[in-house]
XYZ file of C-alpha atoms in Angstrom:
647
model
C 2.219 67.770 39.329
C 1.137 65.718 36.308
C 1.414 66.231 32.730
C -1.317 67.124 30.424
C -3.761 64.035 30.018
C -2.700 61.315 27.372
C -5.683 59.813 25.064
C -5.153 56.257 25.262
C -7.347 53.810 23.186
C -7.547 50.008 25.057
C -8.577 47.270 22.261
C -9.554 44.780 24.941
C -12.061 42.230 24.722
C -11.590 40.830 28.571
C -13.473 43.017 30.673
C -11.406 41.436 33.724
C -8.215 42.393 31.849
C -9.691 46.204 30.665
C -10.354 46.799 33.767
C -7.032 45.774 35.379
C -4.799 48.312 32.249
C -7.268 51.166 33.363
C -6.613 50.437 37.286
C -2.877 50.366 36.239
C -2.946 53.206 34.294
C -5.241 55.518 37.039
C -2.356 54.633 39.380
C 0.333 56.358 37.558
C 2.044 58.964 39.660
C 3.239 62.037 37.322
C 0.756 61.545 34.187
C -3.022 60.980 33.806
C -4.490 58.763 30.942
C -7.689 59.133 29.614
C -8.344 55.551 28.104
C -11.394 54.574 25.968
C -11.817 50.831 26.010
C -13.642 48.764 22.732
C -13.833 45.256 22.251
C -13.892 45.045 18.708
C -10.995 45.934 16.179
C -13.583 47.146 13.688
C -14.961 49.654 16.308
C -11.470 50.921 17.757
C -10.593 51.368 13.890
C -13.766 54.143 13.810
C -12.429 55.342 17.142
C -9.002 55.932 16.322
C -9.838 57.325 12.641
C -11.554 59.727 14.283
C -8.584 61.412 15.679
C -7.819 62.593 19.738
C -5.577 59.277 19.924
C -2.222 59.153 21.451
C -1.500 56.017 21.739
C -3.023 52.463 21.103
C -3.431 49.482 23.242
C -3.918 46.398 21.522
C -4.834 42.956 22.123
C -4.115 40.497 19.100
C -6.859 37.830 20.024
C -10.178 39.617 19.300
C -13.511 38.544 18.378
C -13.206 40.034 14.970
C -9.875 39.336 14.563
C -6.694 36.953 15.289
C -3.098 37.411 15.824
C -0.477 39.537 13.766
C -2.960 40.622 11.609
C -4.845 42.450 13.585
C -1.951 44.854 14.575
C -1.243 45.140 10.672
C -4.697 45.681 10.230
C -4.813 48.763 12.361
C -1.200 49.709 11.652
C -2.192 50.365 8.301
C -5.161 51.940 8.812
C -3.432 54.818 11.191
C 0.143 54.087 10.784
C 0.843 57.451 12.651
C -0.318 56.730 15.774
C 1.919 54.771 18.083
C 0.579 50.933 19.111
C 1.826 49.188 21.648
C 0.615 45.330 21.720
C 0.048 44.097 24.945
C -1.675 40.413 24.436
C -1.358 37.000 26.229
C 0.388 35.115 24.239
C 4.257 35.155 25.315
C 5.435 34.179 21.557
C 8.856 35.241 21.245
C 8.462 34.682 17.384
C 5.541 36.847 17.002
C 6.657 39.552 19.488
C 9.703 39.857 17.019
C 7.641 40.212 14.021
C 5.039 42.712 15.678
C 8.259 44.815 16.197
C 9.510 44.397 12.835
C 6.072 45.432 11.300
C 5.948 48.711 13.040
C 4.832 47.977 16.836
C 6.566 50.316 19.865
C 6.606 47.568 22.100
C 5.066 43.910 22.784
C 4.213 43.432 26.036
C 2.614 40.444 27.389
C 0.123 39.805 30.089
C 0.824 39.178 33.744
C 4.770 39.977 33.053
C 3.440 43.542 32.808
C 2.888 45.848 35.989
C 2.015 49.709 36.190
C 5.769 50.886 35.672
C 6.312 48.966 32.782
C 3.274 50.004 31.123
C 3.589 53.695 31.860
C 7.120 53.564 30.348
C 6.524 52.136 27.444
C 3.153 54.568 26.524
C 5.948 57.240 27.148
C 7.988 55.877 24.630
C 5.495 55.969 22.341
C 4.482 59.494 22.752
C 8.074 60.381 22.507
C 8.578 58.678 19.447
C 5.926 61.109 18.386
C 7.555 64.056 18.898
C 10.632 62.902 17.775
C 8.427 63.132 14.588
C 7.401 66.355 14.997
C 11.703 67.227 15.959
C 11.963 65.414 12.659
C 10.683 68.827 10.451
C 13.514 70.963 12.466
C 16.073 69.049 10.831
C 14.817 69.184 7.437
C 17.353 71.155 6.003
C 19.604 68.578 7.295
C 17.852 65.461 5.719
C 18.180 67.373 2.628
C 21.407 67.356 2.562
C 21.983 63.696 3.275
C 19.059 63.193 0.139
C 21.497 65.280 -2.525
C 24.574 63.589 -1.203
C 23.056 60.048 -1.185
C 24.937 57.526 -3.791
C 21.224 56.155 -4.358
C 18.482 57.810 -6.742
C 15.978 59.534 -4.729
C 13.175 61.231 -5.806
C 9.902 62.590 -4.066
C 6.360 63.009 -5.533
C 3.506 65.313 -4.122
C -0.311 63.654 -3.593
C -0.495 64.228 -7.767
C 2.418 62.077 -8.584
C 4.246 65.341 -9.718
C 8.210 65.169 -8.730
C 9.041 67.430 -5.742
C 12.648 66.156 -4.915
C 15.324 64.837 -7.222
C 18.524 64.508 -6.008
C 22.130 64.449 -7.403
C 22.692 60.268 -7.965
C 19.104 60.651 -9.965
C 20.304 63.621 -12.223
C 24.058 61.532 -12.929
C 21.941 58.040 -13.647
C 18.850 59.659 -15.400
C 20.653 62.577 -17.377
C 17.570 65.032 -16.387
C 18.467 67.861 -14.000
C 16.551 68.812 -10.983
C 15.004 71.938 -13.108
C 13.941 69.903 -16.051
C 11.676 67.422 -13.661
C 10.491 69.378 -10.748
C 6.324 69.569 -11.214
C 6.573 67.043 -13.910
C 4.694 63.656 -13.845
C 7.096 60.971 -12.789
C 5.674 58.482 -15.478
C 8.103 59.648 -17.916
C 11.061 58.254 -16.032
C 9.503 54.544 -16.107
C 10.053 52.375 -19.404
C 6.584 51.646 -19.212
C 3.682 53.611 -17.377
C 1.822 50.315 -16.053
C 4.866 50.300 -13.645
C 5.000 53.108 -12.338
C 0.928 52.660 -11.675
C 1.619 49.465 -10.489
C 4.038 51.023 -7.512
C 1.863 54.252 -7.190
C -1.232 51.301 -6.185
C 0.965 49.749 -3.404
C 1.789 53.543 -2.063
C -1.740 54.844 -1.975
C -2.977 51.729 0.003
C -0.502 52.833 2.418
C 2.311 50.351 1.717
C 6.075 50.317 1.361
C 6.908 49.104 -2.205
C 9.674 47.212 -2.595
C 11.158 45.818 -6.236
C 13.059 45.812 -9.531
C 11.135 48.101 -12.135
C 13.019 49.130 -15.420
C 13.504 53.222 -15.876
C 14.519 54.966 -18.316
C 16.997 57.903 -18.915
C 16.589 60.902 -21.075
C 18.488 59.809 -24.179
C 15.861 56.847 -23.919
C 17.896 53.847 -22.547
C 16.100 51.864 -20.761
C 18.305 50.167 -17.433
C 16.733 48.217 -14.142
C 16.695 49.734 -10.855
C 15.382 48.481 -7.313
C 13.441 50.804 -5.803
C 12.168 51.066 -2.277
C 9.281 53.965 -1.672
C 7.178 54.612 0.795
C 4.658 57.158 1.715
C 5.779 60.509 3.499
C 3.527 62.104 5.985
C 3.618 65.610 8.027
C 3.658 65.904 11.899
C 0.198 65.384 11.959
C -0.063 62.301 9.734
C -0.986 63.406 6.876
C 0.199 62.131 3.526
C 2.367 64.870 1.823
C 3.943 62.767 -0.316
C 6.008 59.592 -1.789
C 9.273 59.356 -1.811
C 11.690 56.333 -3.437
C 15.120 55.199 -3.168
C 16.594 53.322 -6.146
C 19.978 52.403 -7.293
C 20.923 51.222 -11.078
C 20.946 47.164 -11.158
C 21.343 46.791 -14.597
C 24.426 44.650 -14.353
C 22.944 42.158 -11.803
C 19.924 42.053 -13.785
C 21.720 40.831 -16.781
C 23.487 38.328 -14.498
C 20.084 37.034 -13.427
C 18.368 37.026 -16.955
C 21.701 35.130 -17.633
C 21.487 32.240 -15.109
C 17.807 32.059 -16.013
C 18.318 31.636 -19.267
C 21.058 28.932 -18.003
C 18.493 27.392 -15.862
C 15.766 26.864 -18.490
C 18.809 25.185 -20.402
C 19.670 23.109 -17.711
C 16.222 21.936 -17.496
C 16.180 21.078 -20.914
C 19.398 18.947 -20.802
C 18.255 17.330 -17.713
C 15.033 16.471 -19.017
C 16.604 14.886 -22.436
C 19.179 12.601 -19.947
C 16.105 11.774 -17.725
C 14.636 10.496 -20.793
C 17.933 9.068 -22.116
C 18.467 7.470 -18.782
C 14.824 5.823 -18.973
C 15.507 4.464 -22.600
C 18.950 3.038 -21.109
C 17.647 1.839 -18.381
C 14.905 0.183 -20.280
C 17.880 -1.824 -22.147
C 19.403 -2.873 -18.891
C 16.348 -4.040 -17.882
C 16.233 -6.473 -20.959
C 19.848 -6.822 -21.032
C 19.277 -8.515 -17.429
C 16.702 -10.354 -18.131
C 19.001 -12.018 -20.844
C 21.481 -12.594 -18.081
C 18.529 -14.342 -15.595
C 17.616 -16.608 -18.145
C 20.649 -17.134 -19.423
C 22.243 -17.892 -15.799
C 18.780 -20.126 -14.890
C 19.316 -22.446 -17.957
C 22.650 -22.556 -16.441
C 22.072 -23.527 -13.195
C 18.990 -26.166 -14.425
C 21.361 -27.806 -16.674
C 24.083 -28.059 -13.676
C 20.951 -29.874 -11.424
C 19.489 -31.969 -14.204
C 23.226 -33.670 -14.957
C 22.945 -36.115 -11.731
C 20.065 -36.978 -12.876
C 21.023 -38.217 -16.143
C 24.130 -39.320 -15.349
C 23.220 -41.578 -12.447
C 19.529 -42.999 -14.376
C 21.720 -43.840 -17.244
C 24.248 -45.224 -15.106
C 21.019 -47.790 -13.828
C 20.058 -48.664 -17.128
C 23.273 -48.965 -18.764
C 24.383 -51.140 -15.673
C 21.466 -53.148 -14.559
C 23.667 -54.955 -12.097
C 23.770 -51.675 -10.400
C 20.339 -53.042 -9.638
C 21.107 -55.515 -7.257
C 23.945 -53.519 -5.286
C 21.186 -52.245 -2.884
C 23.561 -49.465 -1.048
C 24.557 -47.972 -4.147
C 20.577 -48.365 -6.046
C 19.332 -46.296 -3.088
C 22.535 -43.693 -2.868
C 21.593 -42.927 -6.931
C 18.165 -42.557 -6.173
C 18.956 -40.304 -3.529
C 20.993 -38.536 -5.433
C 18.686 -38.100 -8.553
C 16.115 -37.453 -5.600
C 17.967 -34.518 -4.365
C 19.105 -33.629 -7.908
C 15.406 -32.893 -8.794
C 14.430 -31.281 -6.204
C 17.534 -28.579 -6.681
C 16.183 -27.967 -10.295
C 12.738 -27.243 -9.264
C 14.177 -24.609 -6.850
C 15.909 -23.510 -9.815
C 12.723 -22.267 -11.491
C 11.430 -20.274 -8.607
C 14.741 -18.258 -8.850
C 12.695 -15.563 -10.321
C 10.750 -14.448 -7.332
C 14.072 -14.953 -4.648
C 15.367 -11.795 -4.962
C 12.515 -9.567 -3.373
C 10.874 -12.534 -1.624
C 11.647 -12.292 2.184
C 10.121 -15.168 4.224
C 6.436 -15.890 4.521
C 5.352 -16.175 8.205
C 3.636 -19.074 7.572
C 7.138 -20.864 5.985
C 8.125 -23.316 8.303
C 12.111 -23.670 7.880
C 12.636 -28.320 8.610
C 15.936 -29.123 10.454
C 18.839 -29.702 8.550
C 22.132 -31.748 9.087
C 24.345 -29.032 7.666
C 27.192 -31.290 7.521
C 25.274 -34.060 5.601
C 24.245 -31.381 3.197
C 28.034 -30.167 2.906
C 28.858 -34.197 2.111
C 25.908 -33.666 -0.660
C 27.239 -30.793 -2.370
C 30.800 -31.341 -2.534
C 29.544 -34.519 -4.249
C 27.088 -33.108 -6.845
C 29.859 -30.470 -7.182
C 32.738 -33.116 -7.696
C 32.870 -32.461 -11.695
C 33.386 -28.893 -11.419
C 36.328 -28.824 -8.593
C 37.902 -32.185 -9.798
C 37.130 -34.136 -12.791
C 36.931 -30.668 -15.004
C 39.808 -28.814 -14.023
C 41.998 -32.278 -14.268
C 40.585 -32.487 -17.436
C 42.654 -29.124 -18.370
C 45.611 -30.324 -16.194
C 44.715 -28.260 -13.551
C 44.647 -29.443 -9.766
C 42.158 -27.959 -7.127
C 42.269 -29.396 -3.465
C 39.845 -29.905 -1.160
C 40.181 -29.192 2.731
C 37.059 -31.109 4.186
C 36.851 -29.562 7.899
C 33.363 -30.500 9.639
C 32.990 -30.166 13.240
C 30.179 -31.370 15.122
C 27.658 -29.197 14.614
C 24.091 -28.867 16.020
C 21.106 -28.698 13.484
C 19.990 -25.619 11.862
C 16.573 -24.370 10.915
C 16.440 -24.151 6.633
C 15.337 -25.669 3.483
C 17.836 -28.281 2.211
C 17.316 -27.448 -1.128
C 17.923 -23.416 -1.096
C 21.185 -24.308 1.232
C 22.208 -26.920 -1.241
C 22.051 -23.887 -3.411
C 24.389 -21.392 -1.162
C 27.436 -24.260 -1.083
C 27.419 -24.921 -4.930
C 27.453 -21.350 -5.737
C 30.277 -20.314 -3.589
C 31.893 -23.416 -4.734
C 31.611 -22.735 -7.877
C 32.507 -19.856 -7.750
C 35.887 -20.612 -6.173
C 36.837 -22.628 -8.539
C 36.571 -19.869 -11.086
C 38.594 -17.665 -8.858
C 41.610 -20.774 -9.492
C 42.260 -20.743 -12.936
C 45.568 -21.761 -11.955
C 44.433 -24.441 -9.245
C 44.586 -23.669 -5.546
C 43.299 -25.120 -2.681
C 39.376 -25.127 -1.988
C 38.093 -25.194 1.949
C 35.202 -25.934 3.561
C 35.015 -25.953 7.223
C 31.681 -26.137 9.910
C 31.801 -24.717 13.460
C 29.662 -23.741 16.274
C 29.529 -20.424 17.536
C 27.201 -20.015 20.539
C 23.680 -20.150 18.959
C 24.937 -20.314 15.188
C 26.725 -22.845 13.024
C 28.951 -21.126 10.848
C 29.672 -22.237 7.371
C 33.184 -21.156 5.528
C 33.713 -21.450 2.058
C 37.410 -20.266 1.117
C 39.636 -20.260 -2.263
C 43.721 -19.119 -2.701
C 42.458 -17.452 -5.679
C 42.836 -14.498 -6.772
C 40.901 -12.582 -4.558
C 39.000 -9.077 -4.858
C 39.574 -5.828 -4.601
C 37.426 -4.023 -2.010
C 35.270 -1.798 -4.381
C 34.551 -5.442 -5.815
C 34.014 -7.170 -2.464
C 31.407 -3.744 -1.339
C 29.573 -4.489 -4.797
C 30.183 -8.560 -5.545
C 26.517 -9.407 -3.644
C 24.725 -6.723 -6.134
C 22.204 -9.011 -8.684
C 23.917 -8.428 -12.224
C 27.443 -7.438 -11.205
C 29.862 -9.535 -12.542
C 33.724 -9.602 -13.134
C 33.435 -12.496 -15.014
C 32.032 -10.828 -18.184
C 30.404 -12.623 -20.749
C 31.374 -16.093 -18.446
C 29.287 -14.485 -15.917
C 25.738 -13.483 -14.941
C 26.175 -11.962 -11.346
C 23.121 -13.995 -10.177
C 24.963 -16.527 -7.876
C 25.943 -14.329 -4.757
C 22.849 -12.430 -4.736
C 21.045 -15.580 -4.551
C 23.103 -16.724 -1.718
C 22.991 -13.328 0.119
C 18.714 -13.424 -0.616
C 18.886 -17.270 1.007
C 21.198 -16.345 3.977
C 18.983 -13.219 4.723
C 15.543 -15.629 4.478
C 17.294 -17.744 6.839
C 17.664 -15.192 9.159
C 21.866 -15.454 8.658
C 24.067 -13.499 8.109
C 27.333 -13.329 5.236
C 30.611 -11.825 5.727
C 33.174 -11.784 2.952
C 36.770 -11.981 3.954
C 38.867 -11.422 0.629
C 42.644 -9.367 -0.716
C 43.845 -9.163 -3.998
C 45.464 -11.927 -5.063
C 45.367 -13.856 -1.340
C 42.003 -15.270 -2.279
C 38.331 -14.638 -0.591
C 36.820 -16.919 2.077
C 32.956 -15.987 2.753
C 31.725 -16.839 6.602
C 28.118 -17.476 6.779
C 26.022 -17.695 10.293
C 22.936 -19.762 10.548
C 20.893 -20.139 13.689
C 20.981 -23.395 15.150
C 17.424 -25.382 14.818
C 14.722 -24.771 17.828
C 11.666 -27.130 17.266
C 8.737 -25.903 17.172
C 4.900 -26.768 17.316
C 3.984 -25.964 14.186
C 6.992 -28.103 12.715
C 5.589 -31.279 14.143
C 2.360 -30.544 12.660
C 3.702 -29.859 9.502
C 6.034 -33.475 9.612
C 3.265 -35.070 10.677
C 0.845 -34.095 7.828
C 3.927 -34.629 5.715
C 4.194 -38.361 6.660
C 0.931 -39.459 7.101
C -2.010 -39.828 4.318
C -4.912 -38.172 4.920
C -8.162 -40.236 5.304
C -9.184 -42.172 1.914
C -10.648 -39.985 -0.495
C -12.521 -40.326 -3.630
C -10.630 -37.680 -5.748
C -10.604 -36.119 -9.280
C -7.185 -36.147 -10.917
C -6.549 -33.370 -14.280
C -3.896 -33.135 -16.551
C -3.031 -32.733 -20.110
C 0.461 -33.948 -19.592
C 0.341 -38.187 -19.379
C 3.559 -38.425 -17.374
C 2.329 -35.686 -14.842
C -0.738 -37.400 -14.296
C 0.374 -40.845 -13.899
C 2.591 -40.133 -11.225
C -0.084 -37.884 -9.644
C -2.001 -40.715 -9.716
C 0.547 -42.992 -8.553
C 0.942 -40.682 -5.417
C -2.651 -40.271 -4.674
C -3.475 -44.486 -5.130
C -0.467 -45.657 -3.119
C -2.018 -43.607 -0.216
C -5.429 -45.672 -0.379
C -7.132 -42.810 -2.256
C -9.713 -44.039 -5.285
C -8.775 -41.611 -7.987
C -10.581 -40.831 -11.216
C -8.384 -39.058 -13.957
C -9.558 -36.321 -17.026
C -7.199 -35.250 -19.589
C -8.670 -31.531 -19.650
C -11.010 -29.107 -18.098
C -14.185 -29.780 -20.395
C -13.529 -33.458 -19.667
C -13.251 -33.327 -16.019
C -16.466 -30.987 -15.390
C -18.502 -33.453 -16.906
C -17.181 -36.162 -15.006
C -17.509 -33.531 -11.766
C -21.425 -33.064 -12.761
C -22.230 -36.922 -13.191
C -20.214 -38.412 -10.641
C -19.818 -38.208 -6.669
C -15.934 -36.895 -5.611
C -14.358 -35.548 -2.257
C -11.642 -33.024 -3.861
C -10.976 -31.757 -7.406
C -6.831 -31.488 -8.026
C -6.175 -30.203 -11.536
C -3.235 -28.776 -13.219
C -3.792 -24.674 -14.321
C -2.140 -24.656 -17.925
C -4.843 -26.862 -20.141
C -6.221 -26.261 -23.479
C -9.734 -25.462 -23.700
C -10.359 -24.993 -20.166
C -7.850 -23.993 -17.256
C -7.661 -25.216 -13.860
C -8.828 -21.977 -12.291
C -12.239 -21.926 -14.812
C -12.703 -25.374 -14.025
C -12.669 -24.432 -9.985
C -14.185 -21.257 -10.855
C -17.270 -23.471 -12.285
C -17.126 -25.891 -9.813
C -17.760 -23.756 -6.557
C -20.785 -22.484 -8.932
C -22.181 -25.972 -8.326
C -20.158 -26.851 -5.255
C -19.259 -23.817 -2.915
C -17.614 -26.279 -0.250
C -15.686 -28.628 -2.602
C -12.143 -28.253 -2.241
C -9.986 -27.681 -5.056
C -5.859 -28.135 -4.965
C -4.025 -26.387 -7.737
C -1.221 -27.956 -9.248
C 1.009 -25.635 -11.384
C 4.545 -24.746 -12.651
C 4.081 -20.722 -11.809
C 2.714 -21.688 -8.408
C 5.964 -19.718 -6.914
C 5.140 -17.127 -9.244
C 1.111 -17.027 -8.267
C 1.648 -16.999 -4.233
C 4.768 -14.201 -4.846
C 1.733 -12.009 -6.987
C -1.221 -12.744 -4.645
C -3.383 -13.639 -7.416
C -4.802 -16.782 -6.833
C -7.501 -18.102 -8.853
C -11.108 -17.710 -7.520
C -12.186 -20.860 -6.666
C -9.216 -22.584 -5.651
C -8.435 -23.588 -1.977
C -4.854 -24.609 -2.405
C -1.846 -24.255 -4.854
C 1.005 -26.424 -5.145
C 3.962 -26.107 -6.974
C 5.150 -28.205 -9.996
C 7.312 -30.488 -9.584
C 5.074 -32.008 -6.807
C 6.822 -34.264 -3.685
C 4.580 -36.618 -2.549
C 4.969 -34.843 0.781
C 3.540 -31.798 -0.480
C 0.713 -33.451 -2.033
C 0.127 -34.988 1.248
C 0.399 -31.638 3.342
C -2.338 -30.219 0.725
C -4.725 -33.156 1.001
C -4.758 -33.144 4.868
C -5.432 -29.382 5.097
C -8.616 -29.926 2.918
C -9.716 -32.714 4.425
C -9.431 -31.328 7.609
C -11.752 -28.526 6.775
């Protein structure tokens, strides 16, 4: 025999799926259902306001409606009748927050069969007149209200106090008899709280906060409080009730930290700017240090130069010793070539390598020879000058060629030489060894000086750190590390205190490629004869510009300065414009920038001393096809001339 029918409300916008609950539901063996089926949350709200509901089925994906919210949504609306969810979506996440926000079950479609269903409606009702079993034991809650630790106190629908336990007449120093019918206001410290919790309540909603109260010899302390709304068998609101307990100690402790906070902030803000101001000093500080360290360096490259041109015109029989005439020049060659690599220093730390770079093989043993030469004052003549002896183990295997720029690896072996002879201020023993290790030749530069710590050997390839203080810019071995890593090397540093340091550096051995020819081929041949505009304010740059472009079989016109060389441009017939940027009056890029105007298709070539500096920023001059960097090789100026003249 069955039970008395159950109301049952399906929210159920699948007619396939209504239909499938109510077959489920018809099939149930000791109870009968009576189910009304909507589609709409807004229309199963009317329906289940209007009372006769047991229990509600509800689907969270409706037309009107989406997800958790719509079981909030009609939780709040009739928070006294039991829902069940029963949806399609198997969220674990959500099913545990549908529970947490008040739902009897969460069951999901297709998992679900007649049993399951059944049972958990059942719970449901139960739950319900567990309620109801809930006003026998009144008496009982009562007690465990006046022997709570925590304040409680109960309001009717007119905010007038119906329940005031024991903890509430200890913290608030009323007693029950004083406050019972009374307006609660009088316990807040101000009314607009109280009104503020009283909104949350009457919308149906637990409240949940700090509010400050205040006791009958008119302290005022903080309490949390947690109320909710109170409700007979049938639902109906009877009243509020509220649980609070005295914080007044932890709300010190917070008004404390925030206070510590907002003077936390305040000292972080003044070192943030105190930071940026120091930081600003570095900044110059190391700029110092650059220049200082660059003037340096360019003094160190322009000394063979000197040395060995005075040598020639001090010793003019020099002249006629043709082996030694052509190892000077060579050397004052190379010498200049190292100081104009000097001045694009300032672009070498962030510069990685340009696609379009093409890296020339390199002897690296010849270059080794090179710079232990141009090096020979600084490990030999100056340190027996001071009666100090340095010597040199020469170790060169037979290496294979490597892929690089002579001049930047030039650069690499005098700083690390150079730098080992500082390390033997007592004199010591300086090596130098080549290898070959299977696809790399390895370069060692090694000292018995005094070695380095290992903080100083983690930081010694940082730009600006320097143990050599004032002696010392801490430029050199982030150079080398910035050269090695363009080179696609690598640098290990082997070093102890006091057992000196020895730094290993891989290179990959040279494979030829296409574009190499090319470029060695534009390099040593002229480009067709040109008729070609020469500018410069500087005589001697000029002259050997000149000099380059004539020896080559090119007819070349010259102009002093922009104004002068646009109105040679305008009145005579040339192939290519190449001007120098810096001039007074006019500079090189307005003088291509006026030219296209009247020319769109005549090539301009740029020659400057911030060319470096211009390709590193990307900001070359409208107008100009080409820049090349001051000092100019002849085999640059070559290179630049075939490109044009090729388009």
């Amino acid at each position: 025999m069955k039970d008395k029918q159950i109301a049952v409300l399906l929210i159920e916008d699948n007619p396939g799926d209504a239909r499938f609950i109510q077959e489920m539901l018809a099939e149930a063996r000791d109870v009968s259902f009576c189910v009304t089926v909507v589609d709409r949350l807004q229309t199963g709200l009317e329906r289940v306001a209007a009372g006769g509901i047991d229990a509600v089925l509800l689907d969270l994906s409706l037309p009107d409606s989406q997800g958790l919210d719509t079981f909030i949504t009609v939780h709040r609306r009739v928070p006294h009748v039991p829902i069940i969810v029963l949806t399609g979506l198997a969220d674990a996440a959500l099913a545990v927050q549908a529970v947490r926000q008040g739902a009897q079950d969460y069951l999901v479609k297709g998992e679900v069969g007649g049993g399951l269903l059944v049972r958990s409606i059942r719970h449901a009702i139960e739950r319900k007149r567990a309620e109801e079993a809930l006003q026998a034991t009144k008496h009982y809650a009562q007690n465990l209200i006046d022997s709570s630790l925590d304040m409680i106190v109960s309001v009717d629908g007119n905010r007038n106090i119906v329940e005031f336990n024991w903890a509430a007449e200890e913290t608030l120093g009323y007693s029950k008899a004083e406050v019972l019918g009374k307006p609660i206001d009088f316990l807040y410290a101000d009314p607009s709280e109280g009104a503020r919790v009283y909104a949350a309540l009457s919308n149906y909603q637990a409240y949940t906060g700090s509010i400050r109260n205040k006791r009958k010899n008119g302290e005022i302390f903080y309490s949390f409080l947690s109320a909710s709304v109170m409700r007979d068998a049938n639902g109906r609101v009877v009243g509020r009730m509220g649980v609070s307990r005295d914080i007044t100690e932890r709300k010190r402790a917070e008004e404390a930290l925030e206070e510590s906070n907002r003077r936390l902030e305040e000292t972080l803000a003044l070192l943030k700017a105190t930071q940026q101001q120091v930081l600003q000093q570095e900044r110059l500080r190391a700029l110092g240090e650059m220049a200082g360290g660059i003037a340096h360096d360019f003094n160190n490259a322009l000394s063979p130069i000197l040395g060995y041109s005075e040598l020639l015109l001090d010793r003019p029989d020099h002249l006629a010793n043709k082996q030694k005439l052509t190892r000077y020049l060579q050397m004052i060659n190379t010498s200049a070539k190292d100081a104009a690599s000097v001045v694009r220093r300032l672009r070498e730390f962030y510069r990685v390598r340009e696609e379009d770079e093409i890296f020339l093989p390199v002897n690296l043993n010849h270059l080794v020879e090179q710079g232990i030469m141009l090096t020979q004052p600084k490990w030999k003549d100056q340190p027996l000058a001071s009666g100090i002896t340095i010597n040199l183990e020469l170790q060169l295997e037979d290496v294979p060629l490597i892929s690089g720029n002579e001049a930047e690896l030039r650069e690499i072996l005098t700083n690390l030489v150079f730098n080992a002879v500082d390390a033997m201020s007592e004199g010591g023993t300086l090596t130098v060894r080549t290898r070959h290790d299977e696809g790399y030749v390895v370069l060692e530069v090694g000292d018995s000086g005094t070695g380095m710590t290992e903080e100083v050997r983690q930081r010694c390839l940082e730009p600006f750190f320097t143990t050599k203080r004032e002696l010392g810019t801490g430029l050199g071995l982030a150079m080398v590390y910035g050269i090695v890593q363009r080179h696609r090397g690598t640098l290990t540093i082997e070093s102890e205190l006091d057992r000196g340091a020895t730094f290993i550096i891989h290179l990959p051995v040279h494979m030829e490629q296409e574009a190499e020819k090319k470029s060695l081929e534009v390099a040593a041949v002229p480009a067709r004869q040109l008729r070609i505009l020469a500018v410069d304010d500087e005589p001697p740059v000029l002259e050997v510009v000149t000099a380059y472009l004539t020896a080559d079989g090119h007819t070349v016109e010259t102009a002093n300065n922009g104004v002068e060389a646009l109105q040679k441009f305008l009145g005579d017939s040339f192939d290519v414009l190449v001007t120098d940027q810096g001039m007074p009056e006019m500079a090189g890029g307005q003088l291509a920038a006026a030219i296209k105007q009247v020319a769109p298709d005549k090539p301009v070539i740029l020659l400057t001393g911030f060319g470096d500096l211009i390709s590193a920023s990307g900001l070359k001059p409208a107008g100009v096809d080409i820049i090349v960097s001051k000092p100019v090789s002849l085999a640059a100026l070559r290179q630049a001339l075939a490109k044009v003249a090729a388009q």
